[in-house]
Protein backbone atom coordinates (compact mmCIF):
# COMPACT_ATOMS: atom_id res chain seq x y z
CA UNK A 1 6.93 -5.43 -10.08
CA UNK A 2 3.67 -7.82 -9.68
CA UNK A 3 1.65 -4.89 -8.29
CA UNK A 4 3.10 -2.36 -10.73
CA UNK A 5 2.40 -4.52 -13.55
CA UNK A 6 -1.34 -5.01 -12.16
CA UNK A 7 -2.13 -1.53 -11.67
CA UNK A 8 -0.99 -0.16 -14.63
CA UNK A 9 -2.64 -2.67 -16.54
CA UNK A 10 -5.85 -1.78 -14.96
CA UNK A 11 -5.47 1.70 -15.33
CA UNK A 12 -5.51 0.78 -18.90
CA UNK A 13 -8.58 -1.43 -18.89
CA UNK A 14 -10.73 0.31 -16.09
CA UNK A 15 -9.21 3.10 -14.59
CA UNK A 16 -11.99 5.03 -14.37
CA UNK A 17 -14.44 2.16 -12.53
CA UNK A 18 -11.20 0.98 -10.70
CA UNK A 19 -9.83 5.01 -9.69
CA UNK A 20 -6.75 4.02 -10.66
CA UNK A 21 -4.56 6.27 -13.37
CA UNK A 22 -1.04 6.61 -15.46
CA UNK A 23 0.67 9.40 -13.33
CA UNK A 24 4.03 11.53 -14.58
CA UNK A 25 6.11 10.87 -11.28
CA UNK A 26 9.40 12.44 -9.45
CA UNK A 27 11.10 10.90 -6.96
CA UNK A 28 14.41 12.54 -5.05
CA UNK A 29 16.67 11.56 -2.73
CA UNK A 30 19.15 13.49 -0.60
CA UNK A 31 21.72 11.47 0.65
CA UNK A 32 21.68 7.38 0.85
CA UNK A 33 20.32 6.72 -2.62
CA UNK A 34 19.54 2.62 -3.01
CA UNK A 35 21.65 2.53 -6.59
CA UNK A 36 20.89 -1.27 -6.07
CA UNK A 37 16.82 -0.84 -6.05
CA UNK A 38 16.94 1.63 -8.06
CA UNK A 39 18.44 -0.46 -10.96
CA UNK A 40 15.97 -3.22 -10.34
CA UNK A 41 12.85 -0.74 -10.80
CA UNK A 42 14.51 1.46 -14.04
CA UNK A 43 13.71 -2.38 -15.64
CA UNK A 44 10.37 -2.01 -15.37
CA UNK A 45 9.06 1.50 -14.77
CA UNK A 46 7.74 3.03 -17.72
CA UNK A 47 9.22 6.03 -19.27
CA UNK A 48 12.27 6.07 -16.70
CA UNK A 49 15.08 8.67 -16.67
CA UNK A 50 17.25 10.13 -14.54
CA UNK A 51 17.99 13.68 -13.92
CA UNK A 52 20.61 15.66 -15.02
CA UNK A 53 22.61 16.63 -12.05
CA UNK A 54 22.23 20.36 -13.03
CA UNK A 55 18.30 20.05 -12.62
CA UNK A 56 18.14 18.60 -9.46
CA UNK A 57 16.98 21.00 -6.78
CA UNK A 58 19.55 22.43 -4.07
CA UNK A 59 20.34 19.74 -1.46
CA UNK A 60 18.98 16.95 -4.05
CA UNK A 61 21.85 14.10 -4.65
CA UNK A 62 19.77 11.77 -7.50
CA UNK A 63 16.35 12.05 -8.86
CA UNK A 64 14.65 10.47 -11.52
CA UNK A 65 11.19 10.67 -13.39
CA UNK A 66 8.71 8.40 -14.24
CA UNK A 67 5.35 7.30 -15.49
CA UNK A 68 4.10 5.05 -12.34
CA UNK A 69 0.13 4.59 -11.24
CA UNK A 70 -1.63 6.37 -8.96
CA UNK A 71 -4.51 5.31 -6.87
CA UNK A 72 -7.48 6.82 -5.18
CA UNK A 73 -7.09 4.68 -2.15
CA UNK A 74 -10.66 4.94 -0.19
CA UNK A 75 -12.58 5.02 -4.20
CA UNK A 76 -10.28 1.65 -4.92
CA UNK A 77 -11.18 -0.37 -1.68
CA UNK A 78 -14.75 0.27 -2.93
CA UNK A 79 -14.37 -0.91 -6.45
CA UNK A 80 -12.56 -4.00 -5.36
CA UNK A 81 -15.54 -4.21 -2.40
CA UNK A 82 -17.72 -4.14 -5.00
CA UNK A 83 -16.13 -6.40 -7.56
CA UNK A 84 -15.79 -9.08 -4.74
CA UNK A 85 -18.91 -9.37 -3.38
CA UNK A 86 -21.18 -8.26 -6.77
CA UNK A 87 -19.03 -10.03 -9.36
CA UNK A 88 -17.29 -12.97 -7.27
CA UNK A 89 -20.08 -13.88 -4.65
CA UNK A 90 -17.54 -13.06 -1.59
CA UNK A 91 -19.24 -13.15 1.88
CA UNK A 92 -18.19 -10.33 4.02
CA UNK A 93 -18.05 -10.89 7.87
CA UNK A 94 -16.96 -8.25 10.14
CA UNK A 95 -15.85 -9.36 13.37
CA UNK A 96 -13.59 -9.44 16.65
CA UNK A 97 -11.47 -12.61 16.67
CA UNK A 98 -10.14 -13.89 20.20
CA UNK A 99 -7.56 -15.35 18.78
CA UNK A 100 -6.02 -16.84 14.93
CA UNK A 101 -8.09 -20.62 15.79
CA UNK A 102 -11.42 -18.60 15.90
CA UNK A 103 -10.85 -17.96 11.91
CA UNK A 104 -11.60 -21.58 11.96
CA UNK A 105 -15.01 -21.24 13.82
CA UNK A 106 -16.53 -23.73 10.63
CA UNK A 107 -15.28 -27.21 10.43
CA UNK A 108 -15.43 -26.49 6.52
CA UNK A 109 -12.66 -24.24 6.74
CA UNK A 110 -9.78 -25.63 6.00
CA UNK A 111 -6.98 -22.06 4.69
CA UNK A 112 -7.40 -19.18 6.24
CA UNK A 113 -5.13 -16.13 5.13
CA UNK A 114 -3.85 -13.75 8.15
CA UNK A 115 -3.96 -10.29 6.76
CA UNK A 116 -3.98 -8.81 10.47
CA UNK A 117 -1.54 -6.07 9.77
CA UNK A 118 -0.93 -4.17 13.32
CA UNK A 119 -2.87 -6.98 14.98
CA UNK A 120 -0.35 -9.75 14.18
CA UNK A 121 1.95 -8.26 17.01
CA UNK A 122 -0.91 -8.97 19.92
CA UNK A 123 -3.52 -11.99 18.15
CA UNK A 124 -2.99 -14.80 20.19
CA UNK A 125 -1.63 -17.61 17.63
CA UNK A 126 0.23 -15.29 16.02
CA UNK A 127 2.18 -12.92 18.09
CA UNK A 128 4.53 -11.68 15.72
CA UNK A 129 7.36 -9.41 17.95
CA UNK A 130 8.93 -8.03 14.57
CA UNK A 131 5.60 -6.34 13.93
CA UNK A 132 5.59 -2.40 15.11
CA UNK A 133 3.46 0.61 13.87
CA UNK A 134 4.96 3.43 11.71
CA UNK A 135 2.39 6.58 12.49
CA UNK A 136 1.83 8.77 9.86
CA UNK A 137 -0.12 11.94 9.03
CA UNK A 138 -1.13 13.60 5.90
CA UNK A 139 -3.25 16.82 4.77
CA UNK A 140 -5.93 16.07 2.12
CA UNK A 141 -5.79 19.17 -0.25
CA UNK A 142 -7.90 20.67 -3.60
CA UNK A 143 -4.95 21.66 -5.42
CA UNK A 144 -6.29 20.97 -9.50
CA UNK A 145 -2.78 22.37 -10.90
CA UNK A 146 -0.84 19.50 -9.24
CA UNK A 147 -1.10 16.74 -11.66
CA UNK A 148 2.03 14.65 -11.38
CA UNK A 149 3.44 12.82 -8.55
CA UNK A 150 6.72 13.99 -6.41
CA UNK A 151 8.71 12.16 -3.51
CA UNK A 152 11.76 14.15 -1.75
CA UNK A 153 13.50 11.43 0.73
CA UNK A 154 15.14 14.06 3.66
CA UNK A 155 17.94 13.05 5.68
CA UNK A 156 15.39 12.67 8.45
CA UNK A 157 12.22 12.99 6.63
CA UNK A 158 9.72 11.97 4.10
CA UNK A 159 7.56 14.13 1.46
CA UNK A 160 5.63 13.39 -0.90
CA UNK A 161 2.56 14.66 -3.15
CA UNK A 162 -0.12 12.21 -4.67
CA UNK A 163 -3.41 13.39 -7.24
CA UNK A 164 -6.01 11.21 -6.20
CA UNK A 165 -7.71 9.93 -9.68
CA UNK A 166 -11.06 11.55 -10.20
CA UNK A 167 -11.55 14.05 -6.93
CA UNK A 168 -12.11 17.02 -8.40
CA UNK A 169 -8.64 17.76 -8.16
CA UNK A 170 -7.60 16.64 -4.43
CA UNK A 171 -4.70 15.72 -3.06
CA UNK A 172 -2.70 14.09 -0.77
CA UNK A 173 0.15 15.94 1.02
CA UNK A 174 2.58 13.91 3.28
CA UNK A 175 4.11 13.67 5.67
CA UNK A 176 5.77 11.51 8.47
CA UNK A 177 7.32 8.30 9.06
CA UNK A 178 7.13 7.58 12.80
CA UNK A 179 8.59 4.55 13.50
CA UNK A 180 6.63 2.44 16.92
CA UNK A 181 4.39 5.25 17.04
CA UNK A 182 0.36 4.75 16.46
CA UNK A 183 -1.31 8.08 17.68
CA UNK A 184 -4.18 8.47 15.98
CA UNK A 185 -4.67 12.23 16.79
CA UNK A 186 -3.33 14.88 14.50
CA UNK A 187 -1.00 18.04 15.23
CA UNK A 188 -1.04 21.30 13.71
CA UNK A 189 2.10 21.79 13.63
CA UNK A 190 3.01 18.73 11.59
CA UNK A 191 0.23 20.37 8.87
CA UNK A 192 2.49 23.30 9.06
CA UNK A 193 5.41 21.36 8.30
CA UNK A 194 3.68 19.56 5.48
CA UNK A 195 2.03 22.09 3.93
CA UNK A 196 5.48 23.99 4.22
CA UNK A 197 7.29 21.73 2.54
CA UNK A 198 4.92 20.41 -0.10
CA UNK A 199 4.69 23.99 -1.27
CA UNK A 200 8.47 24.07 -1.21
CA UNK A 201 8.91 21.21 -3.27
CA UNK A 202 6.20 22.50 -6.02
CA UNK A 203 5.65 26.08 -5.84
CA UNK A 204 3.94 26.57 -8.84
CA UNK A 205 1.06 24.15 -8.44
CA UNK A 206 0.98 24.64 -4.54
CA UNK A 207 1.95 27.86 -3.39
CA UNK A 208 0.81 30.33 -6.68
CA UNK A 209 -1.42 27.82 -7.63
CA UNK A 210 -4.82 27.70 -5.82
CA UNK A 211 -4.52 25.10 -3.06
CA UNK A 212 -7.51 24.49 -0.03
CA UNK A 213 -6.52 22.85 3.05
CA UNK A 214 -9.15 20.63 3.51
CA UNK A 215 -8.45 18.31 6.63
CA UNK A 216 -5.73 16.15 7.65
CA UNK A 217 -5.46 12.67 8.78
CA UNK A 218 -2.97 9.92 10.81
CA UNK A 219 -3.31 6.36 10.53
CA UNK A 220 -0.40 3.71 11.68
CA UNK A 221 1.29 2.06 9.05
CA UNK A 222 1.34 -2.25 9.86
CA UNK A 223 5.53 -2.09 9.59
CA UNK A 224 7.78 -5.43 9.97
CA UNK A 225 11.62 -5.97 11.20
CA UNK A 226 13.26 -7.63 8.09
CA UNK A 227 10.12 -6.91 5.79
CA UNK A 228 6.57 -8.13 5.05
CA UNK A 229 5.26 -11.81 5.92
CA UNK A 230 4.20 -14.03 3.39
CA UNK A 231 4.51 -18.03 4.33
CA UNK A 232 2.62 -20.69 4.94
CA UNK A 233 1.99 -22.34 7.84
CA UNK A 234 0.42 -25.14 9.81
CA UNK A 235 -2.06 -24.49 13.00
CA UNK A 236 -3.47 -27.47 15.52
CA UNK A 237 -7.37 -26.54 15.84
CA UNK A 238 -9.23 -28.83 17.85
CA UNK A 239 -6.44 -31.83 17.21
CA UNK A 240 -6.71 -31.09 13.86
CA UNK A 241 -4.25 -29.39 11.65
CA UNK A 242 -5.26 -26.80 9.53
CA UNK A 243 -3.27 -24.28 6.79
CA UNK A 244 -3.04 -20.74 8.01
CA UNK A 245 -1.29 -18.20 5.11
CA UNK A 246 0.68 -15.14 7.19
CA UNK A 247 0.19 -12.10 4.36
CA UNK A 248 1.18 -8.63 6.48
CA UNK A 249 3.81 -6.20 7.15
CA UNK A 250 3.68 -4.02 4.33
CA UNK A 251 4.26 -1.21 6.00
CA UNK A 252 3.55 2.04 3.64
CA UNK A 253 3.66 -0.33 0.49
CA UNK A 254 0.46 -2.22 0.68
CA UNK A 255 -0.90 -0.47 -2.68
CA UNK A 256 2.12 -1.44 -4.63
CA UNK A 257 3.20 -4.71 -3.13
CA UNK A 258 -0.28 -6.51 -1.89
CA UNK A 259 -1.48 -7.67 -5.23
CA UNK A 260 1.98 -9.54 -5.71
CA UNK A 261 1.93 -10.43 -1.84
CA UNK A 262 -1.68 -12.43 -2.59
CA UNK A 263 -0.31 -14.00 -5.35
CA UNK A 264 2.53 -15.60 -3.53
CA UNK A 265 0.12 -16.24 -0.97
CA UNK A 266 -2.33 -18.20 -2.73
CA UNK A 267 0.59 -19.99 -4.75
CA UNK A 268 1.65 -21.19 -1.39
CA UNK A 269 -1.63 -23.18 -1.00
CA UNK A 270 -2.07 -24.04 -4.30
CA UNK A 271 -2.15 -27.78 -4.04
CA UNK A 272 -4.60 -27.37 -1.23
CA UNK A 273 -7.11 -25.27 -3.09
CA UNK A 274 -6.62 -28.26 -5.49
CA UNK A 275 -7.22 -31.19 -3.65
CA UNK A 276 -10.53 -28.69 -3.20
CA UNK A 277 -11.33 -28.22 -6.14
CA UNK A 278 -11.31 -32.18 -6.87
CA UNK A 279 -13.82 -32.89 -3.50
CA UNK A 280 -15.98 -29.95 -5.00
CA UNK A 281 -16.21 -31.54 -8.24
CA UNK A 282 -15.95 -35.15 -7.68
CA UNK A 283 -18.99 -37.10 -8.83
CA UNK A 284 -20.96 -38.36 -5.80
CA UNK A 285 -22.41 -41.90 -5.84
């Protein structure tokens, strides 16, 4: 709700610095539909309805539609690159950690957030064994007439169509939920089967519609037995104890759920950052 909240607030504000926009959205589902979740998120979603029964395509047990946020994920990470560094004075280091104590490599460190994602399964310190990798692979697309957003959860399968904000009318077509898989390469026939049933689930914009195959992609989704991590914790570095902040396991949510996830993250420290924030300020004699 958090992230949902955020987004569409800044899609109000600054969607066009931010690439993030007010989407009409349809989501299906075909047989195990979460009645429970579904309630929770009809509170809050703007413009919800279900549909009629009649309207639903063949093989489709609920649906509903929606106006939910879309983002244009690589075009976001830049604007909130951007805004960090240009507007908040962030420091960007990239670097290979040995293990979770090296994030404490300065003395003067005293929180350090571990947003590993696939890594917290293997980083020494951490070593999470719920942690696994959910491979996934998706076919960017110019396809201008598809405008709205549309989900169809399969018996054994996932698809899905997203607009990315401001791309000259590209899209992303999806795809696969492969659960303890992390291949990075990418398989034609999976394409096929994308494309296939994209173009099934919205013939007019994708099949009579003009629509370019432009390339497709798989990445490995940071998944988690029982659900993301977010707690605090305490880590012995050099005899000393320090606060480390466990944020990961998002799986394919982290859009939606990581602005509320680093809320509830920094929250957990807050009395830290506190007692900080009196030492920074504290007159010195």
């Amino acid at each position: 709700m958090l992230g949902y909240a955020h987004l569409t607030d800044l899609a109000s504000r600054n969607g066009q610095e931010s690439f993030v926009s007010r989407t009409h959205s349809v989501e299906y589902w075909d047989a195990n539909v979460p009645h429970e979740k579904i309630k929770a998120i009809s509170g809050y979603l703007e413009d919800f309805k279900p549909i009629p029964k009649q309207d639903l395509p063949q093989g489709v047990e609920y649906g509903f539609t929606c106006t939910s946020v879309t983002v244009n994920a690589p075009k976001h990470l830049q604007y909130l690159y951007s805004l960090l560094k240009d507007h908040y004075g962030v420091r960007f280091i990239r670097q290979r950690i040995p293990n979770i104590q090296a994030a404490y490599s300065s003395p003067h460190t005293k929180i350090a957030f571990n947003c590993t994602g696939n890594e917290a399964r293997t980083l020494p310190g951490v070593e999470d064994s719920k942690c696994y990798p959910t491979r996934g692979q998706v076919v960017l697309a110019r396809a201008p007439a598809m405008t709205r957003n549309v989900m169809r959860h399969g018996r054994d399968y996932e698809t899905y169509i997203i607009p990315r904000p401001q791309s000259n009318g590209n899209v992303i077509l999806g795809g696969y939920m492969q659960k303890g898989r992390s291949d990075p390469s990418t398989y034609g026939h999976e394409t096929d089967s994308i494309v296939s049933r994209t173009q099934g689930l919205c013939p007019r914009e994708l099949r009579d519609g003009p629509c370019e195959i432009l390339a497709a992609f798989s990445g490995a989704r940071p998944s988690r037995e029982g659900g993301a991590r977010v707690e605090r914790d305490a880590i012995l570095v050099e005899g000393s104890e320090r606060v480390l902040v466990h944020n990961y396991g998002a799986g394919g949510t982290g859009f939606q759920a990581g602005y509320g996830m680093a809320l509830d993250s920094v929250l957990s420290v807050d009395d830290v950052i506190a007692d900080l924030e009196k030492t920074a300020t504290r007159p010195k004699l």
